[in-house]
Coordinates of C-alpha atoms in Angstrom, one line a residue:
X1 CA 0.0 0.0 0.0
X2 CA 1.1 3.4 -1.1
X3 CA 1.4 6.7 1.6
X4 CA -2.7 8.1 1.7
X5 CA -4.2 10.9 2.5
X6 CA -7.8 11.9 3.4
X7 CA -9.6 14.8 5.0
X8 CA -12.7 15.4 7.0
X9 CA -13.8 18.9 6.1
X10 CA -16.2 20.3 9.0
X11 CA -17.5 23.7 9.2
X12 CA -14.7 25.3 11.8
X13 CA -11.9 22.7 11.1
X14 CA -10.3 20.6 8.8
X15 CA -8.6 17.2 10.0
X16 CA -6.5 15.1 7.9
X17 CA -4.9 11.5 8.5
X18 CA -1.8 10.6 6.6
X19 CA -0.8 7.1 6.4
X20 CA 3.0 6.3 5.9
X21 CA 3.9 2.7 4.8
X22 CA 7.4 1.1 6.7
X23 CA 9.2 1.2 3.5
X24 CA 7.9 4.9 2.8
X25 CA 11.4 6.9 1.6
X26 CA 10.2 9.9 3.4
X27 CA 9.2 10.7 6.3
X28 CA 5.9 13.4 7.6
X29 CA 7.5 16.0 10.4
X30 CA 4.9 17.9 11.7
X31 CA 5.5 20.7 14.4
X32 CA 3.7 19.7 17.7
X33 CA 3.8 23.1 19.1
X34 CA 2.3 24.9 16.2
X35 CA -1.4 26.0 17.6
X36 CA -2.7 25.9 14.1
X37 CA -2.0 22.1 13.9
X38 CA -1.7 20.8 17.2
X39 CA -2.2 17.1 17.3
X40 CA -5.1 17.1 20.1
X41 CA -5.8 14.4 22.2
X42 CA -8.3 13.6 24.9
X43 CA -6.1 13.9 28.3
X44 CA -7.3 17.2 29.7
X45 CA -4.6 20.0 28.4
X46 CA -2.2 17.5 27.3
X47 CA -1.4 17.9 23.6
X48 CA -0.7 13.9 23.1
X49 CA 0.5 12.0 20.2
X50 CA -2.5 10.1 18.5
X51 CA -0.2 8.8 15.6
X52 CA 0.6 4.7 15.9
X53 CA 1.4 1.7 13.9
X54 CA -0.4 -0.8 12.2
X55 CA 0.8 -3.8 12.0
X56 CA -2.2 -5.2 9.8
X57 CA -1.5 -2.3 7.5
X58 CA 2.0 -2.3 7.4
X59 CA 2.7 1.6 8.2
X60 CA 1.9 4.3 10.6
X61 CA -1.4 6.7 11.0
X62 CA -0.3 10.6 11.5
X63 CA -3.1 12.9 12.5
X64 CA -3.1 16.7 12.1
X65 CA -5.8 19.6 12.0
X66 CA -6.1 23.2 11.2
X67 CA -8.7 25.3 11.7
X68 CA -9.8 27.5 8.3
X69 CA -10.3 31.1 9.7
X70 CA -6.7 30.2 10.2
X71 CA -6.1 28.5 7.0
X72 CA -3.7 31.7 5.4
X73 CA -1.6 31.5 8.3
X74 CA -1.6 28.1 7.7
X75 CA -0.7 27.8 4.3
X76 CA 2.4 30.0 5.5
X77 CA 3.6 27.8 8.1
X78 CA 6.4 24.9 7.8
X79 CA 3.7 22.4 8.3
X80 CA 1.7 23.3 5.2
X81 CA 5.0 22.7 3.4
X82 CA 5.1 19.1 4.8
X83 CA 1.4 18.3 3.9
X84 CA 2.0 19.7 0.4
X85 CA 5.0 16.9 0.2
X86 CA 2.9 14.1 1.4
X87 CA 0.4 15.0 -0.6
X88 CA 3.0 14.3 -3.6
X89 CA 4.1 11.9 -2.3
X90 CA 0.6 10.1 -2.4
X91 CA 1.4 9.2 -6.3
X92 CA 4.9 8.2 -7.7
X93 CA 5.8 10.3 -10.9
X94 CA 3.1 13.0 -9.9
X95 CA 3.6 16.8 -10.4
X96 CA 2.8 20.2 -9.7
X97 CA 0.5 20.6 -13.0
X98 CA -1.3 17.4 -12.2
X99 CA -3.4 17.5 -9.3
X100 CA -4.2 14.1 -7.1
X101 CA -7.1 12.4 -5.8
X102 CA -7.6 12.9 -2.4
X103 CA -10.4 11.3 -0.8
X104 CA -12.7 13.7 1.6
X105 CA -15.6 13.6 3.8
X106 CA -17.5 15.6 6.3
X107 CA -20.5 18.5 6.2
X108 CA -18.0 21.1 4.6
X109 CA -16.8 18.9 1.8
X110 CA -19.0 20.7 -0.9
X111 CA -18.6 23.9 -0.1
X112 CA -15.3 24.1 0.6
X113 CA -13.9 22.0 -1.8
X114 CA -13.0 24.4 -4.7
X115 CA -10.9 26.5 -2.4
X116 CA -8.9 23.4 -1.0
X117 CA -9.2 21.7 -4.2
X118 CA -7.1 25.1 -5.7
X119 CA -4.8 25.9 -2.5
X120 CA -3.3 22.2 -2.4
X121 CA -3.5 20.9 -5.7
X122 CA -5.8 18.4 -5.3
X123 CA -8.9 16.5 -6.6
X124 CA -11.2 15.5 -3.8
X125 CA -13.4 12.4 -3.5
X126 CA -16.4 12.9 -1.6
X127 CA -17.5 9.7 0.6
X128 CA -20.6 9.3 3.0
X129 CA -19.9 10.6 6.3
X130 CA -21.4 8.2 8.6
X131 CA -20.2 5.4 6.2
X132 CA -16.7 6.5 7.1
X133 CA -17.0 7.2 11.0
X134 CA -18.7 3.5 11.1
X135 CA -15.9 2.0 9.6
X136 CA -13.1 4.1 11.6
X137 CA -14.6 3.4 14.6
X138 CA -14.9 -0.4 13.5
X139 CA -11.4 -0.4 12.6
X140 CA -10.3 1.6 15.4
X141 CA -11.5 -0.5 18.0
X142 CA -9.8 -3.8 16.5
X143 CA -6.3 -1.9 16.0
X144 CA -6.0 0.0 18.8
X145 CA -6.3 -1.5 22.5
X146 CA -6.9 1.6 24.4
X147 CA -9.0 3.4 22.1
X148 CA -12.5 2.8 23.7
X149 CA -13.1 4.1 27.4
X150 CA -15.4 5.2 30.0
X151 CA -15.0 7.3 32.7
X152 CA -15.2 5.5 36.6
X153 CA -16.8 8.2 39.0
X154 CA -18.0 7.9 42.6
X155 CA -21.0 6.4 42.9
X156 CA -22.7 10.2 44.8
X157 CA -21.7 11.7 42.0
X158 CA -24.7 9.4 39.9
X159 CA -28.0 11.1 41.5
X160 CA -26.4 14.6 40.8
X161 CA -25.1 14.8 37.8
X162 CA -25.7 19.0 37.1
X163 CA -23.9 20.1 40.1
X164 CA -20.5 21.3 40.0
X165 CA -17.6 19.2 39.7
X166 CA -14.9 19.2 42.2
X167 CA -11.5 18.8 42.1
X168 CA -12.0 15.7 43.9
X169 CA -14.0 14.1 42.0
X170 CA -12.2 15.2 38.8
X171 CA -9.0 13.5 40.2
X172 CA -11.0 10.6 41.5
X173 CA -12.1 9.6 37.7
X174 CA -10.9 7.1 36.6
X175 CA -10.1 5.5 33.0
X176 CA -12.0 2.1 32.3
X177 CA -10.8 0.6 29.1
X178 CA -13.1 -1.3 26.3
X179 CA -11.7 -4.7 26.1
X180 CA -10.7 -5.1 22.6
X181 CA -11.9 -9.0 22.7
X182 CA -14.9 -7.7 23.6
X183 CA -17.8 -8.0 20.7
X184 CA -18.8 -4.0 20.5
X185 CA -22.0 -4.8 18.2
X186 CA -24.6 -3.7 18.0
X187 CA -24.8 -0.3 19.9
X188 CA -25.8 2.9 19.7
X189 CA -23.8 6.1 17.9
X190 CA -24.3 9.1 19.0
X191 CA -22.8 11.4 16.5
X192 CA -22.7 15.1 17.9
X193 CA -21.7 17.6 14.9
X194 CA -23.3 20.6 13.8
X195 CA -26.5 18.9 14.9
X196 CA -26.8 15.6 16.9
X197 CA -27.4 12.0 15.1
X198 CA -28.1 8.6 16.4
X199 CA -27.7 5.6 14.9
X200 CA -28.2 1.5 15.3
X201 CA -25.4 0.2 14.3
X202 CA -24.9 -3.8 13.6
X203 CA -22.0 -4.6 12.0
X204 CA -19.7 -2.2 10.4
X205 CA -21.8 -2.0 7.0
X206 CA -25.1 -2.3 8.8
X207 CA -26.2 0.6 10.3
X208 CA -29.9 2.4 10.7
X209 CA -30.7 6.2 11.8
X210 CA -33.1 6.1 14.6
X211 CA -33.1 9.5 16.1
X212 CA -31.7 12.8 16.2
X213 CA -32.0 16.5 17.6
X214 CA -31.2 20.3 16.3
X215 CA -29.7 20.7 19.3
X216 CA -25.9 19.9 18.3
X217 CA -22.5 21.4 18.5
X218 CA -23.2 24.2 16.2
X219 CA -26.0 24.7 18.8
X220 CA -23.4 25.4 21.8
X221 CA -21.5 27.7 20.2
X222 CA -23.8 29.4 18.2
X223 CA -25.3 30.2 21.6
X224 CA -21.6 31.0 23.3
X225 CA -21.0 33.8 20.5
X226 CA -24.8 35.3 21.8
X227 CA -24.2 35.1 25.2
X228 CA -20.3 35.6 25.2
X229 CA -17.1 37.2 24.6
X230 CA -15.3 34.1 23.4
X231 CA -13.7 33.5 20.2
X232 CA -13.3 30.1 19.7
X233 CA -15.4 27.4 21.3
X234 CA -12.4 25.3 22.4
X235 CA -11.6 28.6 24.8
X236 CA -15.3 28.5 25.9
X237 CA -15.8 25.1 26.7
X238 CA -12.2 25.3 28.7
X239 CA -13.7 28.2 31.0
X240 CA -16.5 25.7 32.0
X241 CA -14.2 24.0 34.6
X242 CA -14.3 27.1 36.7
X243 CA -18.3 28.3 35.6
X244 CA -20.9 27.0 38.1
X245 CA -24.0 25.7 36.4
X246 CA -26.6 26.5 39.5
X247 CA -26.0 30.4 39.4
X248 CA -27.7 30.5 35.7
X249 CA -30.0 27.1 36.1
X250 CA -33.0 26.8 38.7
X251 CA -32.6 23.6 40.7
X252 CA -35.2 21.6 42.2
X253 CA -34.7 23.4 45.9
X254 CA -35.1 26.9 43.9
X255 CA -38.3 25.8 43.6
X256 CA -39.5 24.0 46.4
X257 CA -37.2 24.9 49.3
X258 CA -35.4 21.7 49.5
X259 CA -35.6 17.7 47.9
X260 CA -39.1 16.9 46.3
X261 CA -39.0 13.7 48.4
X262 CA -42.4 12.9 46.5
X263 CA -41.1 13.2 42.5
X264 CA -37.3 11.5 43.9
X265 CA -35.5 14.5 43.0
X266 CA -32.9 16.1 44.9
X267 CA -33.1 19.3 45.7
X268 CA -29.5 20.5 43.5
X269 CA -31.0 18.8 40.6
X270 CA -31.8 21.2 37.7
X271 CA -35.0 22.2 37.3
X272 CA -35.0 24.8 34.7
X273 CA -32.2 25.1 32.2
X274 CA -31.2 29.3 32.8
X275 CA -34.2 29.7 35.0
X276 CA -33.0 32.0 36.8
X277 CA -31.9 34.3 34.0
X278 CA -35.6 35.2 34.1
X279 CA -35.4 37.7 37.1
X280 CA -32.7 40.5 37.0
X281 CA -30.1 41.1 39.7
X282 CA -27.9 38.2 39.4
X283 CA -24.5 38.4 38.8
X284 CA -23.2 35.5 36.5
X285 CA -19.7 34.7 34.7
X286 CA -19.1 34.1 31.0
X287 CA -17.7 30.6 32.5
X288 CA -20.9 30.1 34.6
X289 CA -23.1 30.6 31.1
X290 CA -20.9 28.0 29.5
X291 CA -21.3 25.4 32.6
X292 CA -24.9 25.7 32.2
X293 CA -25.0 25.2 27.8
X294 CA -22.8 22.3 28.5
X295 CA -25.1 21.2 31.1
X296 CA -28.1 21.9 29.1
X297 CA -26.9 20.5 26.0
X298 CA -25.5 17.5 27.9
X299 CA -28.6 16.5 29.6
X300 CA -30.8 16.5 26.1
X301 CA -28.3 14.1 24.0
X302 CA -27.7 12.3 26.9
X303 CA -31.3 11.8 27.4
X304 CA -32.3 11.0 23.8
X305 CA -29.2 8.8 23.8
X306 CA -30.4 6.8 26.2
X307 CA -34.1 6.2 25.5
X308 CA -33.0 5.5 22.1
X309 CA -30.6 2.7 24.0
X310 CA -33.3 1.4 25.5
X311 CA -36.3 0.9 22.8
X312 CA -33.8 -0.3 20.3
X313 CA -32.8 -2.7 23.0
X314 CA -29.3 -1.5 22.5
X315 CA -26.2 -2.4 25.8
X316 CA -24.1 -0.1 24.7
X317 CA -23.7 4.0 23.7
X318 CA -20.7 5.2 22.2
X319 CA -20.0 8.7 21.5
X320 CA -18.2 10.9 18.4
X321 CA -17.4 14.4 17.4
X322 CA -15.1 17.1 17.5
X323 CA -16.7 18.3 20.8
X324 CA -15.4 14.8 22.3
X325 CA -12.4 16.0 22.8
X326 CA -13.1 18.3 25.4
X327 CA -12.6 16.9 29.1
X328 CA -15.5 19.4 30.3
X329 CA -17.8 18.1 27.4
X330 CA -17.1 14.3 28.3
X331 CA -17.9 14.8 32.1
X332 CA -21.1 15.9 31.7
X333 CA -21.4 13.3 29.6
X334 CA -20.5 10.6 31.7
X335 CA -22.2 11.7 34.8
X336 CA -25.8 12.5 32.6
X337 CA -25.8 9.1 31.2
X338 CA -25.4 7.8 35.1
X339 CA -28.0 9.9 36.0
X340 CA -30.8 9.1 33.1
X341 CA -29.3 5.2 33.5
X342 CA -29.9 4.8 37.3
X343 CA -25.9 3.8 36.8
X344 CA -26.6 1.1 34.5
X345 CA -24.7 2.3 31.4
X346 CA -21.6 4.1 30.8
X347 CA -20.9 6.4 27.9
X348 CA -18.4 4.6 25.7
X349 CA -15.4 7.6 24.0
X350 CA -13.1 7.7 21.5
X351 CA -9.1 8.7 21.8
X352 CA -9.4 9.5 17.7
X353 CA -13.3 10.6 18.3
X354 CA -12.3 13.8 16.0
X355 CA -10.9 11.7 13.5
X356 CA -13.2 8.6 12.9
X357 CA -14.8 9.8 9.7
X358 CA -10.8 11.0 7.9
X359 CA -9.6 7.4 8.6
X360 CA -12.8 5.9 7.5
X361 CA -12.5 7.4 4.0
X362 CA -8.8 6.5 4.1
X363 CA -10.0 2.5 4.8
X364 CA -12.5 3.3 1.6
X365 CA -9.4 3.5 -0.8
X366 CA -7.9 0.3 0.0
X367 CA -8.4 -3.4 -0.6
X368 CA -7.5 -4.6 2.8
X369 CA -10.2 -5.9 4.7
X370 CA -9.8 -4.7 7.9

């Protein structure tokens, strides 16, 4: 197999998965401390390495993104040079004049295809987007032992899943790995994008969508730009750690002094998503308005996620998207499923949750079965 490249083109950013055989002459050198094209992974702050080896494939997996309101400043860095020599590297005897294919997926393939089409020389293949983050995840899973987890949280922590999360309990969290022996089918996929999509999956080519919601990652930070000062969402979902929730959100002992012993609801259990932005006179943080979208948003998928679980008779919930890689994002997560679940079922993430669909239209150009 020949070095690859494909994209997944989203609305805010681009992320692109270069495959290098063993025997590859040259060798991808990408600047880790670049902001443009940090390699991001899922361990809080920590910019990890999500590149590895496969040994079924016979070469390595590099993973790189850049964000296209940045994409000038891009083109001028070192590491646009590098991607340009992959890229021609993709096809022995190529050159400048004669552009490659290139295969491509994700909701900003047609539109902004002509501009990275001209910019990089390339002609792009369009592919199915849930087609390809099906099969990444499929292949994912069977490469890669620790790329499935859930989070293991104490067990208070499941009857109050909106209130604000402590250090504590932050450091108390735990990683609880997906065995990769494990049989993963069928399940449920929630796929949170611009908007949110859910899907019965089977096997890897048998899949079904069941439900979805408007209410998406577009949503939150369509929402943050109303509400906020922040100019990227990454910046704004980072703030949540020090918002409180419960200074913008009515809570069950707003309302009736205390728990509602009679309904089973605790009385710091959110009532009224920004209830009390109703009233005037109280003083709330840009990071506090952030907790409570991420709270509000979290509690709707979580809650569709997890009837659709249950009608569709589905054990397990697994969850993709760029807004997976956030640590805030995945906490509420975790502790809504808990909550909605009675601590029944754990929400299954992704280390490569950004870039399921780019190696999924990379697996779509080869003959391996894998």
């Amino acid at each position: 197999m020949g070095q690859s490249i494909s994209l997944d083109l989203g609305g805010l950013i681009a992320k692109v998965v270069y495959f290098q055989p063993d025997n590859s002459p040259r060798k991808l050198s990408v600047s880790a401390s670049n902001p443009i094209t940090d390699t991001i992974g899922v361990d809080g702050d920590e910019n990890t390495n999500l590149g590895f080896h496969s040994r079924a494939l016979g070469g390595t997996f590099h993973f790189m993104q850049f964000q296209f309101r940045h994409i000038e400043t891009f083109l001028e860095h070192e590491d646009s040079a590098h991607l340009r020599k992959a890229l021609q590297s993709c096809q022995s005897g190529n050159s400048d004049c004669c552009p490659i294919s290139v295969r491509a997926t994700g909701s900003g393939a047609h539109k902004l295809a002509p501009f990275v089409e001209n910019r990089f020389n390339i002609v792009l293949e369009r592919q199915r987007e849930i087609k390809c983050i099906i099969r990444g995840l499929d292949f994912l899973l069977k490469s890669f032992p620790r790329e499935c987890y859930s989070f293991v949280s104490p067990e208070s922590t499941i009857q109050n899943p909106a209130a604000r999360i402590s250090h504590e309990t932050r450091q108390a969290m735990q990683k609880e790995y997906f065995p990769q022996d494990e049989p993963h089918y069928p399940y449920l996929l929630v796929n949170v994008r611009t908007g949110l999509s859910m899907y019965k999956v089977e096997s890897a080519t048998s899949y079904t969508r069941v439900s979805g919601s408007t209410v998406g990652g577009a949503t939150f930070w369509g929402l943050c730009r109303l509400l906020t000062n922040f100019k990227t969402p990454e910046e704004a979902i980072a703030s949540a750690a020090s918002g409180d929730n419960t200074c913008c959100d009515m809570t069950v002992g707003d309302i009736y002094g205390g728990d509602c012993s009679a309904l089973g609801l605790g009385s710091d259990i959110v009532a009224s998503s920004f209830g009390k932005m109703k009233e005037n006179g109280h003083d709330v943080s840009e990071a506090d308005i952030v907790n409570s979208l991420l709270t509000m948003i979290s509690f709707n998928v979580t809650q569709l996620a997890y009837f659709n679980a249950v009608i569709h008779k589905l054990p397990r919930i697994f969850f993709a998207g760029h807004q997976l890689d956030s640590p805030q994002f995945m906490e509420k997560i975790q502790f809504s499923i808990h909550f909605w679940s009675g601590g029944e079922m754990k929400a299954l993430f992704l280390k490569h949750a950004s870039y399921l669909a780019a190696v999924g239209a990379f697996l779509d150009g080869t003959d391996n079965n894998v």
